[in-house]
């Protein structure tokens, strides 16, 4: 019996047409939180819809075995698991997504890996870099909100990373 | 280094600064603002794009490009005059005859066919091969396919046909995004290219290696003497050597001896060294 090979995709959702949320750091103009009701379940439904639209029934069936392993609406970051044979199909349907819950969105894949651990490490690294960028220019008052959000998430990621 | 060589220039559009900022955020390093022109050219036309429209992004290099829409074979487009005003000159032929003409003889840096519409003809290897032999690459613009379903269908079919005709060589991918929503990250685009039938490494080449060649060649065409010898004033030599090599590669003029001469401030032709004179003679022959 051959092992089931999978790919893990680390995704970020950008909302490029929206103005930066009030009180956010000016150095991070494209880090919008997603709507709080966007959960793992609803995101997975959205992706399945997009798959069915781009690749028809065949695509929805073949790549439909994907699962959303993690999604944080606060940082708009998520991890998706999909079988290795079909990850490009899934990736393309992510690329062609035009909107997420009625907001114009760009979904970009920032890391592909065969193990979830490396993806986790990358997510943590990106969160930390975001904090560094915000601290670098923002100063005390301006950067506070974003830093709080990112700090929470960064710690959470680190915690789960350590457990493994 | 990722390139997006086609961002339409619309001075009145409020979306453009946002698009540029978003491209920067996604990891692009060089973009070209494109002014599209169709129809007749007036006697002299200044470049509408200012020298440095977005000083806010220090890491982003912004070039200026013109896309000339070819629809009349008899028209003289004064392409030579355009080369001095813009960093890149691209042509958009609207039918097969004009595509052949553009590939064969017209003086430009890039050929950009609108692939989001139904083509009335097939790409032939003979036609597009001519362009690639001359060092002129073909461009695929992906942005139309993100908004519109018919455009997506046409683009997938046409891009696959174009890639088949060129055997995957000489393809440059850029966005032509009018809004920030039409832009995708460089790796997402490479993945799309694999869907069209380009391999992963060729897809990457289409996003960074080949556009770099286009920019370097275009620059050499503008500044240097017959694309071989450049007069460089007060510039550190490291960047130049690289660029000279770039130009030598595709244009089939292996002139490694000439480039160091070019770096060391070559002046008027009579002052040239023996090596450089040889290089000149060879260049004028070919």
Coordinates of C-alpha atoms in Angstrom, one line a residue:
Chain A
X1 CA 0.0 0.0 0.0
X2 CA 1.4 3.3 -1.0
X3 CA 1.3 6.2 1.4
X4 CA -1.1 9.0 0.7
X5 CA 0.9 12.0 -0.4
X6 CA -0.3 15.4 0.3
X7 CA 0.6 19.0 -0.2
X8 CA 0.0 21.7 2.3
X9 CA -0.6 25.2 0.9
X10 CA -0.2 28.3 3.1
X11 CA -2.5 31.0 1.8
X12 CA -3.1 34.6 2.5
X13 CA -6.2 36.6 1.6
X14 CA -5.6 40.2 0.6
X15 CA -8.4 42.7 0.2
X16 CA -6.5 45.2 -2.0
X17 CA -9.3 47.6 -2.9
X18 CA -10.3 48.4 0.6
X19 CA -8.7 51.2 2.5
X20 CA -6.6 50.3 5.4
X21 CA -8.7 49.6 8.5
X22 CA -8.8 52.5 10.9
X23 CA -6.1 52.5 13.5
X24 CA -3.9 50.1 11.6
X25 CA -0.3 50.5 10.9
X26 CA 0.6 52.5 7.7
X27 CA 3.5 50.2 6.9
X28 CA 1.2 47.2 6.4
X29 CA -1.5 48.6 4.1
X30 CA -2.6 45.2 2.8
X31 CA -3.2 43.2 5.9
X32 CA -6.9 43.2 6.4
X33 CA -8.7 40.9 8.8
X34 CA -11.3 38.7 7.2
X35 CA -14.9 38.7 8.3
X36 CA -15.1 36.8 11.6
X37 CA -17.8 34.5 10.3
X38 CA -15.3 33.2 7.7
X39 CA -14.4 29.9 9.3
X40 CA -12.6 26.8 8.1
X41 CA -15.9 25.3 7.1
X42 CA -17.1 28.3 5.1
X43 CA -13.8 28.8 3.5
X44 CA -13.7 25.2 2.4
X45 CA -17.1 25.6 0.8
X46 CA -16.0 28.7 -1.0
X47 CA -13.0 26.8 -2.4
X48 CA -15.1 23.9 -3.5
X49 CA -17.4 26.3 -5.3
X50 CA -14.5 27.8 -7.1
X51 CA -13.1 24.4 -8.0
X52 CA -16.5 23.4 -9.5
X53 CA -16.6 26.6 -11.5
X54 CA -13.1 26.3 -12.9
X55 CA -12.7 22.6 -13.4
X56 CA -16.3 21.4 -13.4
X57 CA -17.4 18.2 -11.8
X58 CA -14.2 16.4 -12.6
X59 CA -12.1 19.1 -10.7
X60 CA -14.5 19.2 -7.8
X61 CA -14.3 15.5 -7.4
X62 CA -10.6 15.1 -8.0
X63 CA -9.3 17.9 -5.8
X64 CA -12.4 17.9 -3.6
X65 CA -10.6 15.8 -1.0
X66 CA -9.0 19.0 0.3
X67 CA -9.4 20.1 3.9
X68 CA -8.8 23.5 5.4
X69 CA -6.5 22.7 8.3
X70 CA -6.3 26.1 9.8
X71 CA -7.7 29.5 9.2
X72 CA -7.4 32.7 11.2
X73 CA -9.7 35.4 10.1
X74 CA -7.7 38.0 12.1
X75 CA -4.6 37.6 10.0
X76 CA -6.4 36.2 6.9
X77 CA -4.0 33.3 6.8
X78 CA -4.8 29.6 6.3
X79 CA -3.4 26.2 5.6
X80 CA -5.0 23.8 3.1
X81 CA -4.2 20.2 2.7
X82 CA -4.8 18.5 -0.7
X83 CA -3.6 15.4 -2.5
X84 CA -0.3 15.9 -4.3
X85 CA -1.7 14.9 -7.7
X86 CA -4.2 17.7 -7.7
X87 CA -2.6 20.6 -5.9
X88 CA -2.0 22.7 -9.0
X89 CA -5.7 22.5 -9.8
X90 CA -6.6 23.6 -6.4
X91 CA -4.0 26.4 -6.5
X92 CA -5.4 27.6 -9.8
X93 CA -8.9 27.7 -8.5
X94 CA -7.6 29.8 -5.5
X95 CA -5.9 32.1 -7.9
X96 CA -9.1 32.6 -9.9
X97 CA -11.2 33.5 -6.8
X98 CA -12.5 37.0 -7.2
X99 CA -14.2 37.6 -4.0
X100 CA -14.5 36.2 -0.5
X101 CA -17.9 36.8 1.2
X102 CA -18.8 39.7 -1.0
X103 CA -15.5 41.6 -0.7
X104 CA -13.1 41.8 -3.6
X105 CA -10.2 39.6 -2.7
X106 CA -6.9 38.2 -4.0
X107 CA -6.0 34.8 -2.6
X108 CA -2.3 34.1 -2.9
X109 CA -0.4 31.0 -2.0
X110 CA 2.8 31.8 -0.2
X111 CA 4.2 28.4 0.6
X112 CA 3.8 24.9 -0.6
X113 CA 5.2 22.0 1.4
X114 CA 4.9 18.3 1.9
X115 CA 4.7 18.6 5.7
X116 CA 2.5 20.8 7.7
X117 CA 5.3 21.7 10.1
X118 CA 7.3 23.6 7.5
X119 CA 4.2 25.5 6.6
X120 CA 3.6 26.4 10.2
X121 CA 7.2 27.6 10.5
X122 CA 6.7 29.8 7.5
X123 CA 3.4 31.2 8.8
X124 CA 5.1 32.1 12.1
X125 CA 8.0 33.7 10.3
X126 CA 5.7 35.8 8.2
X127 CA 3.8 36.9 11.2
X128 CA 7.0 37.9 13.0
X129 CA 8.2 39.8 10.0
X130 CA 4.9 41.7 9.9
X131 CA 5.5 42.7 13.5
X132 CA 9.0 43.8 12.7
X133 CA 7.9 45.9 9.9
X134 CA 5.1 47.5 12.0
X135 CA 7.5 48.2 14.8
X136 CA 10.2 49.6 12.5
X137 CA 8.3 52.6 11.5
X138 CA 5.0 52.7 13.4
X139 CA 6.2 53.9 16.8
X140 CA 4.2 53.5 20.0
X141 CA 0.7 54.6 19.3
X142 CA 0.1 53.8 15.6
X143 CA 1.3 50.2 15.5
X144 CA -0.4 49.0 18.6
X145 CA -3.6 47.4 17.2
X146 CA -1.9 45.5 14.4
X147 CA 0.9 44.4 16.8
X148 CA -1.6 43.1 19.3
X149 CA -3.3 41.1 16.7
X150 CA -0.2 39.7 15.1
X151 CA 1.4 39.0 18.5
X152 CA -1.5 36.9 19.6
X153 CA -1.5 35.0 16.4
X154 CA 2.3 34.6 16.3
X155 CA 2.3 33.2 19.8
X156 CA -0.5 30.8 19.0
X157 CA 1.4 29.5 16.0
X158 CA 4.6 29.2 17.9
X159 CA 2.8 27.3 20.6
X160 CA 1.4 24.7 18.3
X161 CA 4.8 24.5 16.5
X162 CA 6.5 23.7 19.8
X163 CA 4.1 20.9 20.6
X164 CA 5.0 18.9 17.6
Chain B
X1 CA 13.5 39.7 -9.1
X2 CA 10.0 39.5 -10.5
X3 CA 8.7 41.7 -13.4
X4 CA 5.4 42.9 -14.4
X5 CA 5.9 44.6 -17.7
X6 CA 2.4 45.7 -18.4
X7 CA 0.5 47.9 -16.0
X8 CA -1.8 50.2 -18.0
X9 CA -1.2 53.8 -17.3
X10 CA -4.3 55.8 -16.5
X11 CA -3.5 59.1 -15.0
X12 CA -7.0 59.8 -13.8
X13 CA -7.7 56.4 -12.3
X14 CA -7.7 56.3 -8.6
X15 CA -6.8 52.6 -8.7
X16 CA -3.4 53.0 -10.2
X17 CA -1.4 54.0 -7.0
X18 CA -3.2 51.2 -5.2
X19 CA -2.3 48.7 -7.9
X20 CA 1.3 49.7 -7.8
X21 CA 1.5 49.5 -4.1
X22 CA -0.1 46.1 -4.2
X23 CA 2.3 44.8 -6.8
X24 CA 5.1 46.0 -4.6
X25 CA 3.5 44.1 -1.7
X26 CA 3.2 40.9 -3.6
X27 CA 6.9 40.8 -4.3
X28 CA 7.4 42.4 -7.8
X29 CA 10.6 44.4 -8.2
X30 CA 10.2 46.0 -11.6
X31 CA 7.0 47.1 -13.3
X32 CA 6.4 48.9 -16.5
X33 CA 3.6 51.5 -16.8
X34 CA 2.1 51.1 -20.2
X35 CA 0.6 53.7 -22.4
X36 CA -1.6 52.2 -25.1
X37 CA -1.8 54.0 -28.5
X38 CA -3.8 53.2 -31.5
X39 CA -4.4 55.0 -34.8
X40 CA -2.3 57.7 -36.3
X41 CA 0.7 59.2 -34.7
X42 CA 1.0 63.0 -34.6
X43 CA 4.2 64.6 -35.8
X44 CA 5.8 64.6 -32.4
X45 CA 4.2 63.2 -29.3
X46 CA 5.7 63.6 -25.8
X47 CA 5.6 60.8 -23.3
X48 CA 2.6 61.2 -21.1
X49 CA 4.0 59.2 -18.3
X50 CA 6.2 61.3 -15.9
X51 CA 9.7 60.2 -15.0
X52 CA 9.0 58.9 -11.5
X53 CA 5.3 58.8 -10.8
X54 CA 5.4 56.9 -7.6
X55 CA 8.3 58.0 -5.5
X56 CA 6.8 56.3 -2.5
X57 CA 8.1 52.9 -3.3
X58 CA 11.9 53.0 -3.2
X59 CA 12.3 49.2 -3.9
X60 CA 10.2 49.3 -7.0
X61 CA 11.8 50.2 -10.3
X62 CA 9.2 51.7 -12.6
X63 CA 9.7 51.7 -16.4
X64 CA 7.7 53.4 -19.1
X65 CA 6.4 51.5 -22.0
X66 CA 4.2 52.2 -25.0
X67 CA 1.9 49.6 -26.6
X68 CA 1.2 50.4 -30.2
X69 CA -1.9 48.8 -31.6
X70 CA -1.2 47.8 -35.2
X71 CA -4.3 47.7 -37.4
X72 CA -3.2 49.2 -40.7
X73 CA -0.3 47.6 -42.5
X74 CA 0.4 50.6 -44.6
X75 CA 0.8 53.0 -41.7
X76 CA 4.1 54.2 -40.6
X77 CA 4.3 54.2 -36.9
X78 CA 7.6 56.1 -36.4
X79 CA 8.7 53.4 -34.1
X80 CA 12.3 54.6 -34.2
X81 CA 11.1 57.9 -32.7
X82 CA 9.3 56.1 -30.0
X83 CA 12.3 54.1 -28.8
X84 CA 13.9 57.3 -27.5
X85 CA 10.9 58.4 -25.5
X86 CA 10.0 55.1 -23.8
X87 CA 11.9 52.3 -22.0
X88 CA 10.0 49.6 -23.8
X89 CA 8.1 49.6 -27.1
X90 CA 5.5 46.8 -27.5
X91 CA 3.4 46.0 -30.5
X92 CA -0.1 44.6 -30.5
X93 CA -0.9 43.2 -33.9
X94 CA -4.6 42.7 -34.6
X95 CA -4.4 40.1 -37.4
X96 CA -2.2 37.5 -38.8
X97 CA -0.5 39.6 -41.5
X98 CA 0.4 42.2 -39.0
X99 CA 1.7 39.6 -36.6
X100 CA 4.0 38.3 -39.3
X101 CA 5.1 41.8 -40.1
X102 CA 5.8 42.5 -36.4
X103 CA 7.7 39.3 -36.0
X104 CA 9.7 39.8 -39.2
X105 CA 10.8 43.3 -39.5
X106 CA 9.2 45.9 -37.2
X107 CA 11.5 47.5 -34.7
X108 CA 10.2 46.8 -31.2
X109 CA 11.0 45.0 -27.9
X110 CA 7.9 43.0 -27.2
X111 CA 5.0 41.6 -29.1
X112 CA 1.8 41.4 -27.1
X113 CA -1.1 39.8 -28.8
X114 CA -4.5 40.1 -27.1
X115 CA -5.2 36.5 -26.2
X116 CA -8.4 37.1 -24.3
X117 CA -10.3 37.4 -27.6
X118 CA -11.1 34.7 -30.1
X119 CA -8.3 34.5 -32.6
X120 CA -9.2 34.1 -36.2
X121 CA -5.9 32.4 -37.0
X122 CA -3.4 29.9 -35.6
X123 CA 0.0 30.7 -34.3
X124 CA 2.6 29.2 -36.6
X125 CA 6.0 28.2 -35.4
X126 CA 7.6 29.9 -38.4
X127 CA 6.0 33.2 -37.6
X128 CA 6.7 33.4 -33.9
X129 CA 10.1 31.7 -34.3
X130 CA 11.2 34.7 -36.5
X131 CA 10.5 37.0 -33.6
X132 CA 12.3 34.9 -31.0
X133 CA 15.3 34.6 -33.3
X134 CA 15.5 38.3 -33.4
X135 CA 15.4 38.4 -29.6
X136 CA 11.9 39.8 -29.5
X137 CA 9.7 38.0 -27.0
X138 CA 6.0 37.3 -26.9
X139 CA 3.8 38.4 -24.1
X140 CA 0.8 36.8 -22.4
X141 CA -1.4 39.1 -20.3
X142 CA -3.3 37.1 -17.7
X143 CA -5.5 39.7 -16.0
X144 CA -8.4 39.6 -18.3
X145 CA -8.9 36.0 -17.5
X146 CA -9.5 36.7 -13.9
X147 CA -12.6 38.9 -14.3
X148 CA -14.4 37.4 -17.2
X149 CA -15.2 33.8 -17.9
X150 CA -15.2 33.9 -21.7
X151 CA -11.9 35.8 -21.6
X152 CA -10.6 33.0 -19.4
X153 CA -11.6 30.3 -21.8
X154 CA -10.1 32.2 -24.8
X155 CA -6.9 32.9 -22.8
X156 CA -6.3 29.3 -21.8
X157 CA -6.8 28.1 -25.3
X158 CA -4.8 30.8 -27.0
X159 CA -2.0 30.7 -24.4
X160 CA -1.7 27.0 -24.8
X161 CA -1.6 27.4 -28.6
X162 CA 1.1 30.1 -28.3
X163 CA 3.2 28.1 -26.0
X164 CA 2.9 25.1 -28.3
X165 CA 3.9 27.2 -31.3
X166 CA 7.0 28.7 -29.6
X167 CA 7.9 25.4 -27.9
X168 CA 7.8 27.2 -24.6
X169 CA 10.6 29.6 -25.6
X170 CA 10.5 33.4 -25.5
X171 CA 7.3 33.8 -23.5
X172 CA 6.9 36.7 -21.1
X173 CA 4.0 36.8 -18.7
X174 CA 2.6 40.1 -17.4
X175 CA -0.7 41.3 -15.9
X176 CA -2.3 44.2 -17.8
X177 CA -4.3 44.7 -14.7
X178 CA -6.5 47.8 -14.6
X179 CA -7.4 47.3 -11.0
X180 CA -5.6 46.0 -8.0
X181 CA -8.0 43.0 -7.9
X182 CA -6.6 41.8 -11.3
X183 CA -3.1 41.3 -10.0
X184 CA -1.8 38.0 -8.7
X185 CA 1.3 37.0 -6.9
X186 CA 4.3 35.9 -9.0
X187 CA 4.1 32.3 -7.8
X188 CA 0.4 32.1 -8.4
X189 CA 1.1 33.2 -12.0
X190 CA 3.8 30.6 -12.4
X191 CA 1.2 28.0 -11.4
X192 CA -1.2 29.3 -13.9
X193 CA 1.5 29.0 -16.5
X194 CA 1.9 25.3 -15.7
X195 CA -1.8 25.0 -16.4
X196 CA -1.3 26.5 -19.8
X197 CA 1.4 23.9 -20.6
X198 CA 4.6 25.7 -19.6
X199 CA 6.8 23.8 -17.3
X200 CA 7.6 25.2 -13.9
X201 CA 11.0 26.4 -14.7
X202 CA 10.0 28.0 -17.9
X203 CA 7.1 29.6 -16.1
X204 CA 9.6 31.1 -13.7
X205 CA 11.8 32.3 -16.5
X206 CA 8.7 34.0 -18.0
X207 CA 8.3 36.0 -14.8
X208 CA 11.9 37.0 -14.1
X209 CA 14.6 35.9 -16.5
X210 CA 13.2 36.8 -19.8
X211 CA 11.6 40.1 -18.8
X212 CA 15.0 41.1 -17.4
X213 CA 16.5 40.4 -20.9
X214 CA 13.8 42.5 -22.5
X215 CA 14.5 45.4 -20.2
X216 CA 18.2 45.1 -20.6
X217 CA 18.1 44.8 -24.4
X218 CA 15.7 47.7 -24.7
X219 CA 18.0 49.8 -22.6
X220 CA 21.1 48.9 -24.6
X221 CA 19.2 49.7 -27.8
X222 CA 18.5 53.2 -26.5
X223 CA 21.8 54.1 -24.9
X224 CA 24.5 52.3 -26.6
X225 CA 26.2 52.4 -30.0
X226 CA 24.7 49.6 -32.1
X227 CA 23.9 47.7 -29.0
X228 CA 27.6 46.9 -28.5
X229 CA 29.4 49.8 -26.9
X230 CA 28.0 52.0 -24.2
X231 CA 29.3 55.2 -22.8
X232 CA 29.1 55.0 -19.1
X233 CA 29.7 58.0 -16.9
X234 CA 30.2 57.7 -13.2
X235 CA 28.5 54.4 -12.8
X236 CA 29.9 51.5 -10.8
X237 CA 30.9 48.8 -13.3
X238 CA 29.3 45.8 -11.7
X239 CA 25.7 46.4 -12.9
X240 CA 26.9 47.1 -16.4
X241 CA 28.9 44.0 -17.0
X242 CA 25.8 42.0 -16.3
X243 CA 23.7 44.0 -18.7
X244 CA 26.2 43.8 -21.4
X245 CA 26.2 40.0 -21.1
X246 CA 22.5 39.9 -21.3
X247 CA 22.4 41.7 -24.5
X248 CA 25.1 39.7 -26.1
X249 CA 23.4 36.4 -25.4
X250 CA 20.1 36.5 -27.4
X251 CA 21.2 38.8 -30.2
X252 CA 23.8 36.3 -31.2
X253 CA 26.7 38.7 -31.0
X254 CA 29.1 37.2 -28.5
X255 CA 31.2 40.2 -27.6
X256 CA 32.6 39.6 -24.2
X257 CA 35.7 41.6 -25.2
X258 CA 33.8 44.6 -26.0
X259 CA 31.9 45.0 -22.8
X260 CA 34.8 45.8 -20.5
X261 CA 35.8 48.5 -23.0
X262 CA 32.3 49.8 -22.8
X263 CA 32.6 50.0 -19.0
X264 CA 35.8 51.9 -19.0
X265 CA 34.3 55.1 -20.5
X266 CA 34.6 54.6 -24.3
X267 CA 34.6 57.9 -26.0
X268 CA 34.5 58.9 -29.7
X269 CA 35.2 56.1 -32.2
X270 CA 38.8 57.1 -33.2
X271 CA 39.9 56.6 -29.6
X272 CA 38.9 52.9 -29.5
X273 CA 41.2 50.2 -28.8
X274 CA 42.0 47.4 -31.2
X275 CA 39.6 45.0 -29.6
X276 CA 36.7 47.5 -29.6
X277 CA 37.3 48.4 -33.3
X278 CA 37.1 44.7 -34.2
X279 CA 33.9 44.5 -32.3
X280 CA 32.5 47.5 -34.1
X281 CA 33.4 46.0 -37.5
X282 CA 31.7 42.8 -36.6
X283 CA 28.6 44.6 -35.3
X284 CA 28.2 46.7 -38.4
X285 CA 28.5 43.6 -40.6
X286 CA 25.7 41.7 -38.9

